[in-house]
Tab-separated table of C-alpha atoms in Angstrom:
chain	number	residue	atom	x	y	z
A	209	UNK	CA	77.306	-11.356	-14.006
A	210	UNK	CA	77.841	-7.843	-13.004
A	211	UNK	CA	78.426	-7.278	-9.226
A	212	UNK	CA	76.169	-4.823	-7.710
A	213	UNK	CA	78.389	-2.204	-6.544
A	214	UNK	CA	77.907	1.438	-4.545
A	215	UNK	CA	78.501	3.128	-8.060
A	216	UNK	CA	74.931	2.013	-9.013
A	217	UNK	CA	74.260	3.513	-12.669
A	218	UNK	CA	75.961	6.958	-12.069
A	219	UNK	CA	79.707	5.457	-12.657
A	220	UNK	CA	78.990	3.828	-15.822
A	221	UNK	CA	76.323	6.085	-17.633
A	222	UNK	CA	76.825	9.816	-17.002
A	223	UNK	CA	74.603	10.859	-20.267
A	224	UNK	CA	72.569	13.571	-19.821
A	225	UNK	CA	74.532	15.086	-16.950
A	226	UNK	CA	77.654	17.806	-17.571
A	227	UNK	CA	80.628	16.670	-18.852
A	228	UNK	CA	84.006	17.091	-16.833
A	229	UNK	CA	85.226	19.459	-19.387
A	230	UNK	CA	81.981	21.580	-19.107
A	231	UNK	CA	82.357	21.309	-14.964
A	232	UNK	CA	86.024	22.109	-15.268
A	233	UNK	CA	85.682	25.551	-17.298
A	234	UNK	CA	82.058	26.574	-15.914
A	235	UNK	CA	82.038	24.951	-12.566
A	236	UNK	CA	78.508	24.903	-10.896
A	237	UNK	CA	79.974	24.385	-7.579
A	238	UNK	CA	82.080	27.056	-5.925
A	239	UNK	CA	84.657	24.487	-4.223
A	240	UNK	CA	85.658	23.497	-7.694
A	241	UNK	CA	86.262	27.327	-8.850
A	242	UNK	CA	89.387	28.221	-6.765
A	243	UNK	CA	91.022	24.868	-7.906
A	244	UNK	CA	90.172	25.768	-11.587
A	245	UNK	CA	92.196	28.976	-11.020
A	246	UNK	CA	95.395	26.815	-10.248
A	247	UNK	CA	95.227	24.685	-12.828
A	248	UNK	CA	94.673	27.500	-15.365
A	249	UNK	CA	97.979	28.685	-14.272
A	250	UNK	CA	99.373	25.064	-14.687
A	251	UNK	CA	97.861	25.093	-18.409
A	252	UNK	CA	99.287	28.508	-19.157
A	253	UNK	CA	103.028	27.460	-17.970
A	254	UNK	CA	102.742	24.385	-20.449
A	255	UNK	CA	101.347	26.759	-23.282
A	256	UNK	CA	104.059	29.041	-22.716
A	257	UNK	CA	107.171	26.791	-23.087
A	258	UNK	CA	105.562	25.237	-26.004
A	259	UNK	CA	105.209	28.510	-27.880
A	260	UNK	CA	109.026	29.652	-26.474
A	261	UNK	CA	110.535	26.162	-27.763
A	262	UNK	CA	108.586	25.979	-31.141
A	263	UNK	CA	109.963	29.607	-32.461
A	264	UNK	CA	113.498	28.020	-31.537
A	265	UNK	CA	112.707	24.634	-33.190
A	266	UNK	CA	110.240	25.354	-35.851
A	267	UNK	CA	109.798	21.628	-36.214
A	268	UNK	CA	105.973	20.841	-35.781
A	269	UNK	CA	105.419	17.053	-36.003
A	270	UNK	CA	102.195	15.239	-36.757
A	271	UNK	CA	101.328	12.525	-33.977
A	272	UNK	CA	100.893	8.844	-34.926
A	273	UNK	CA	98.894	6.167	-33.539
A	274	UNK	CA	102.141	5.397	-31.956
A	275	UNK	CA	102.236	8.529	-29.909
A	276	UNK	CA	99.131	7.925	-28.457
A	277	UNK	CA	99.682	4.720	-26.748
A	278	UNK	CA	99.984	6.426	-23.142
A	279	UNK	CA	96.159	7.890	-23.593
A	280	UNK	CA	93.914	5.799	-21.500
A	281	UNK	CA	90.297	6.435	-22.754
A	282	UNK	CA	87.231	6.548	-20.339
A	283	UNK	CA	84.344	6.714	-22.561
A	284	UNK	CA	81.648	6.459	-19.991
A	285	UNK	CA	82.803	9.777	-17.995
A	286	UNK	CA	84.421	11.535	-21.156
A	287	UNK	CA	88.239	11.798	-19.904
A	288	UNK	CA	91.570	10.835	-21.179
A	289	UNK	CA	94.455	9.955	-18.853
A	290	UNK	CA	98.034	9.943	-20.409
A	291	UNK	CA	100.060	7.760	-17.732
A	292	UNK	CA	103.410	8.452	-16.571
A	293	UNK	CA	105.615	5.653	-15.248
A	294	UNK	CA	106.675	6.496	-11.559
A	295	UNK	CA	103.983	8.965	-10.992
A	296	UNK	CA	101.320	7.225	-9.055
A	297	UNK	CA	100.178	5.495	-12.512
A	298	UNK	CA	99.422	1.971	-10.775
A	299	UNK	CA	96.723	3.706	-8.765
A	300	UNK	CA	95.389	6.003	-11.465
A	301	UNK	CA	95.166	2.874	-13.827
A	302	UNK	CA	93.246	1.128	-11.093
A	303	UNK	CA	90.984	4.088	-10.854
A	304	UNK	CA	90.339	4.176	-14.675
A	305	UNK	CA	89.659	0.290	-14.488
A	306	UNK	CA	86.971	1.178	-11.777
A	307	UNK	CA	85.750	3.937	-14.141
A	308	UNK	CA	85.555	1.835	-16.996
A	309	UNK	CA	84.770	-1.487	-15.718
A	310	UNK	CA	80.896	-1.004	-15.675
A	311	UNK	CA	80.334	-2.097	-12.096
A	312	UNK	CA	83.271	-5.052	-12.448
A	313	UNK	CA	85.235	-3.612	-9.698
A	314	UNK	CA	84.323	-1.017	-7.000
A	315	UNK	CA	87.678	-0.664	-4.796
A	316	UNK	CA	90.822	0.289	-6.908
A	317	UNK	CA	92.871	-0.997	-4.024
A	318	UNK	CA	91.421	-4.471	-4.679
A	319	UNK	CA	92.911	-4.532	-8.092
A	320	UNK	CA	96.449	-6.366	-7.811
A	321	UNK	CA	99.014	-4.104	-9.098
A	322	UNK	CA	100.061	-6.076	-12.003
A	323	UNK	CA	96.529	-6.264	-13.450
A	324	UNK	CA	96.476	-2.847	-13.537
A	325	UNK	CA	99.518	-2.975	-16.243
A	326	UNK	CA	97.544	-5.631	-18.253
A	327	UNK	CA	97.142	-3.483	-21.493
A	328	UNK	CA	93.880	-5.350	-22.507
A	329	UNK	CA	92.291	-4.294	-19.159
A	330	UNK	CA	92.172	-0.581	-20.324
A	331	UNK	CA	91.738	1.078	-23.614
A	332	UNK	CA	94.143	3.558	-25.319
A	333	UNK	CA	93.586	6.231	-27.774
A	334	UNK	CA	95.845	4.787	-30.136
A	335	UNK	CA	93.093	1.513	-30.517
A	336	UNK	CA	90.394	4.375	-32.558
A	337	UNK	CA	90.369	5.638	-36.121
A	338	UNK	CA	91.563	8.891	-37.089
A	339	UNK	CA	87.747	10.708	-36.630
A	340	UNK	CA	87.314	8.924	-33.415
A	341	UNK	CA	90.745	10.119	-32.135
A	342	UNK	CA	90.294	13.700	-32.961
A	343	UNK	CA	86.633	13.609	-31.662
A	344	UNK	CA	87.772	12.401	-28.265
A	345	UNK	CA	90.718	14.910	-28.169
A	346	UNK	CA	88.400	17.729	-28.916
A	347	UNK	CA	85.582	16.634	-26.537
A	348	UNK	CA	87.155	14.786	-23.769
A	349	UNK	CA	88.437	15.977	-20.555
A	350	UNK	CA	92.429	15.573	-21.047
A	351	UNK	CA	94.708	15.141	-17.776
A	352	UNK	CA	98.252	13.726	-16.703
A	353	UNK	CA	100.066	13.826	-13.615
A	354	UNK	CA	103.896	15.110	-13.341
A	355	UNK	CA	106.632	14.867	-10.835
A	356	UNK	CA	110.023	16.726	-10.216
A	357	UNK	CA	112.049	14.963	-13.175
A	358	UNK	CA	115.124	13.861	-10.983
A	359	UNK	CA	112.974	12.426	-8.139
A	360	UNK	CA	111.000	10.591	-10.740
A	361	UNK	CA	114.395	9.314	-12.299
A	362	UNK	CA	115.712	8.377	-9.147
A	363	UNK	CA	112.695	6.740	-8.152
A	364	UNK	CA	112.770	4.725	-11.624
A	365	UNK	CA	116.348	3.878	-10.910
A	366	UNK	CA	115.522	2.236	-7.331
A	367	UNK	CA	112.476	0.461	-8.473
A	368	UNK	CA	114.145	-1.127	-11.528
A	369	UNK	CA	117.960	-1.362	-11.039
A	370	UNK	CA	118.366	-2.083	-7.285
A	371	UNK	CA	115.301	-4.670	-6.676
A	372	UNK	CA	116.534	-8.008	-7.077
A	373	UNK	CA	113.286	-9.243	-8.705
A	374	UNK	CA	113.449	-6.906	-11.786
A	375	UNK	CA	115.549	-9.413	-13.529
A	376	UNK	CA	114.068	-8.303	-17.084
A	377	UNK	CA	115.076	-4.801	-16.930
A	378	UNK	CA	118.724	-6.047	-15.585
A	379	UNK	CA	118.977	-8.249	-18.688
A	380	UNK	CA	117.693	-5.848	-21.141
A	381	UNK	CA	119.375	-2.516	-19.804
A	382	UNK	CA	121.775	-3.254	-16.944
A	383	UNK	CA	123.756	-5.760	-19.200
A	384	UNK	CA	123.817	-3.011	-21.650
A	385	UNK	CA	124.660	-0.064	-19.213
A	386	UNK	CA	127.477	-1.921	-17.303
A	387	UNK	CA	129.142	-2.983	-20.901
A	388	UNK	CA	129.446	0.559	-22.136
A	389	UNK	CA	129.770	2.533	-18.986
A	390	UNK	CA	132.167	-0.063	-17.006
A	391	UNK	CA	136.022	-0.346	-17.242
A	392	UNK	CA	136.947	-4.163	-16.185
A	393	UNK	CA	133.453	-5.226	-15.670
A	394	UNK	CA	133.209	-8.721	-14.511
A	395	UNK	CA	131.913	-11.472	-16.687
A	396	UNK	CA	128.959	-12.068	-14.006
A	397	UNK	CA	128.244	-8.247	-14.217
A	398	UNK	CA	128.124	-8.526	-17.763
A	399	UNK	CA	125.819	-11.309	-17.624
A	400	UNK	CA	123.513	-10.373	-15.203
A	401	UNK	CA	123.455	-6.515	-15.241
A	402	UNK	CA	121.909	-6.620	-11.780
A	403	UNK	CA	124.332	-4.027	-10.011
A	404	UNK	CA	124.297	-1.109	-12.116
A	405	UNK	CA	125.477	2.112	-10.078
A	406	UNK	CA	123.501	5.445	-10.336
A	407	UNK	CA	126.311	7.073	-11.726
A	408	UNK	CA	126.588	4.333	-14.617
A	409	UNK	CA	122.831	5.090	-15.413
A	410	UNK	CA	123.127	8.733	-15.731
A	411	UNK	CA	126.274	8.101	-17.772
A	412	UNK	CA	123.974	5.737	-20.061
A	413	UNK	CA	121.070	8.424	-20.083
A	414	UNK	CA	123.294	11.346	-21.325
A	415	UNK	CA	125.454	9.169	-23.858
A	416	UNK	CA	124.324	10.385	-27.454
A	417	UNK	CA	124.755	6.637	-28.576
A	418	UNK	CA	121.905	5.973	-26.434
A	419	UNK	CA	119.621	8.854	-27.830
A	420	UNK	CA	120.379	7.375	-31.136
A	421	UNK	CA	119.854	3.728	-30.410
A	422	UNK	CA	116.307	3.568	-29.432
A	423	UNK	CA	113.639	5.830	-27.463
A	424	UNK	CA	114.193	6.026	-23.451
A	425	UNK	CA	112.196	3.462	-21.547
A	426	UNK	CA	108.824	4.596	-20.654
A	427	UNK	CA	110.330	4.603	-16.979
A	428	UNK	CA	112.677	7.422	-17.528
A	429	UNK	CA	111.512	8.832	-20.561
A	430	UNK	CA	110.483	12.325	-20.385
A	431	UNK	CA	106.638	13.637	-20.042
A	432	UNK	CA	107.379	15.929	-22.943
A	433	UNK	CA	107.629	12.840	-25.140
A	434	UNK	CA	105.346	10.491	-23.371
A	435	UNK	CA	102.279	12.707	-23.631
A	436	UNK	CA	103.152	15.275	-26.107
A	437	UNK	CA	101.574	18.258	-24.295
A	438	UNK	CA	102.639	20.793	-26.898
A	439	UNK	CA	100.381	18.829	-29.570
A	440	UNK	CA	97.550	17.736	-26.977
A	441	UNK	CA	95.887	20.580	-25.055
A	442	UNK	CA	95.649	18.757	-21.366
A	443	UNK	CA	93.096	20.295	-19.312
A	444	UNK	CA	94.558	19.400	-16.058
A	445	UNK	CA	98.193	18.816	-15.050
A	446	UNK	CA	97.986	17.144	-11.695
A	447	UNK	CA	101.181	17.051	-9.657
A	448	UNK	CA	102.782	14.179	-7.378
A	449	UNK	CA	103.323	16.724	-4.797
A	450	UNK	CA	99.758	17.458	-4.576
A	451	UNK	CA	98.385	13.938	-5.716
A	452	UNK	CA	95.406	13.699	-3.474
A	453	UNK	CA	94.058	16.885	-4.056
A	454	UNK	CA	94.475	16.852	-7.454
A	455	UNK	CA	93.164	13.247	-8.324
A	456	UNK	CA	89.818	13.923	-6.132
A	457	UNK	CA	89.157	17.132	-7.884
A	458	UNK	CA	89.314	15.075	-11.319
A	459	UNK	CA	86.976	12.329	-9.874
A	460	UNK	CA	84.806	15.334	-8.437
A	461	UNK	CA	84.776	16.773	-12.182
A	462	UNK	CA	83.712	13.476	-13.361
A	463	UNK	CA	80.877	13.427	-11.083
A	464	UNK	CA	82.408	10.116	-9.022
A	465	UNK	CA	83.715	11.859	-6.278
A	466	UNK	CA	80.916	11.066	-3.706
A	467	UNK	CA	81.573	7.584	-3.984
A	468	UNK	CA	85.261	7.066	-5.411
A	469	UNK	CA	88.344	8.564	-3.328
A	470	UNK	CA	91.608	8.253	-5.011
A	471	UNK	CA	93.672	5.579	-3.001
A	472	UNK	CA	96.019	6.863	-0.383
A	473	UNK	CA	98.712	4.942	1.603
A	474	UNK	CA	102.155	6.244	2.877
A	475	UNK	CA	104.566	4.257	1.413
A	476	UNK	CA	108.045	4.484	3.521
A	477	UNK	CA	109.964	3.498	0.564
A	478	UNK	CA	108.927	6.579	-1.610
A	479	UNK	CA	111.820	8.248	-3.190
A	480	UNK	CA	112.078	11.690	-1.636
A	481	UNK	CA	113.884	15.088	-2.280
A	482	UNK	CA	116.393	14.522	0.463
A	483	UNK	CA	117.266	10.836	-1.099
A	484	UNK	CA	117.621	12.604	-4.553
A	485	UNK	CA	119.958	15.107	-3.112
A	486	UNK	CA	121.826	12.040	-1.989
A	487	UNK	CA	121.926	10.200	-5.265
A	488	UNK	CA	123.333	12.937	-7.167
A	489	UNK	CA	126.141	13.854	-4.602
A	490	UNK	CA	128.428	11.389	-6.658
A	491	UNK	CA	127.530	13.040	-10.407
A	492	UNK	CA	129.773	14.960	-12.117
A	493	UNK	CA	128.882	18.781	-12.593
A	494	UNK	CA	129.394	18.180	-16.294
A	495	UNK	CA	127.158	14.898	-15.981
A	496	UNK	CA	124.610	16.906	-14.052
A	497	UNK	CA	124.662	19.761	-16.509
A	498	UNK	CA	124.026	16.930	-19.218
A	499	UNK	CA	121.315	15.494	-17.694
A	500	UNK	CA	119.719	18.571	-16.779
A	501	UNK	CA	119.563	19.589	-20.519
A	502	UNK	CA	118.111	15.976	-21.429
A	503	UNK	CA	115.012	16.797	-18.801
A	504	UNK	CA	115.101	20.399	-19.321
A	505	UNK	CA	111.767	20.895	-20.940
A	506	UNK	CA	109.845	18.905	-18.082
A	507	UNK	CA	111.275	21.157	-15.743
A	508	UNK	CA	110.318	24.250	-17.339
A	509	UNK	CA	106.633	23.290	-18.758
A	510	UNK	CA	105.798	21.986	-15.482
A	511	UNK	CA	107.291	24.617	-13.745
A	512	UNK	CA	109.872	22.863	-11.064
A	513	UNK	CA	112.800	24.802	-10.370
A	514	UNK	CA	116.532	23.820	-10.945
A	515	UNK	CA	117.479	21.605	-7.871
A	516	UNK	CA	119.428	23.360	-5.214
A	517	UNK	CA	121.813	20.442	-5.082
A	518	UNK	CA	122.574	20.506	-8.949
A	519	UNK	CA	126.303	22.147	-9.833
A	520	UNK	CA	125.492	23.174	-13.428
A	521	UNK	CA	128.211	24.167	-15.653
């Protein structure tokens, strides 16, 4: 039984009205046009970085379906969202469930966080045929959200390695990190992997062996590798620093801004710039330099300056 919700028909069936893509590039509302300029600047920054890097690398690889598993599709509003863990992705997945749920959900915050991460609750682009993928990439509005790379990294570390409940991460990654990076590790640390220090985590990330062994986990993988912004033209690049404005702008373009607002709540546990600075105090300048190299594309592409606390060699 479909629950009646305040969205009525609007939220599910926008056929006949302008698509978000049309509204973005030819805004009918004055309020949308000044924001459009800001997003044009962000798009240009990505294009310029990609152009500069392709000159140096000359490697154009073709995307595979596996590359598209982070791209969530909303058929009804003709939008594609590439989710990046640790950049408000739980709330954006909740919003996408409201948008694609055909009236099943009306309040994003009523959706439990773990339910937002159940893969069958959202459709991703890799589930389509090649012609359907190409059609959607061409005609749907594509967006992603980014965050200062090292702040995102510290956020991932705090969430995955300092919380006692994340035992699957401790077992899968913690034990490996302790085994490789800690001299004279105790048997308990090797078994549990639940006390990884940030310095050890950084050493693991910059270790060439790690990069050869398997791709990074999505929580610390670069945005560049998760969303492929040099191969996929994103129409909107939202930033964690302006999360509310950027999110509500997207909902406005989708024509649902009157009834759906992006969930906001002040989290006191949120990783801040000051906190990130503290975490980097004990990282040697050599390791800082090597780590910056790993995330350099994300810094350049999304216009984040080199953090002032870094001592690069």
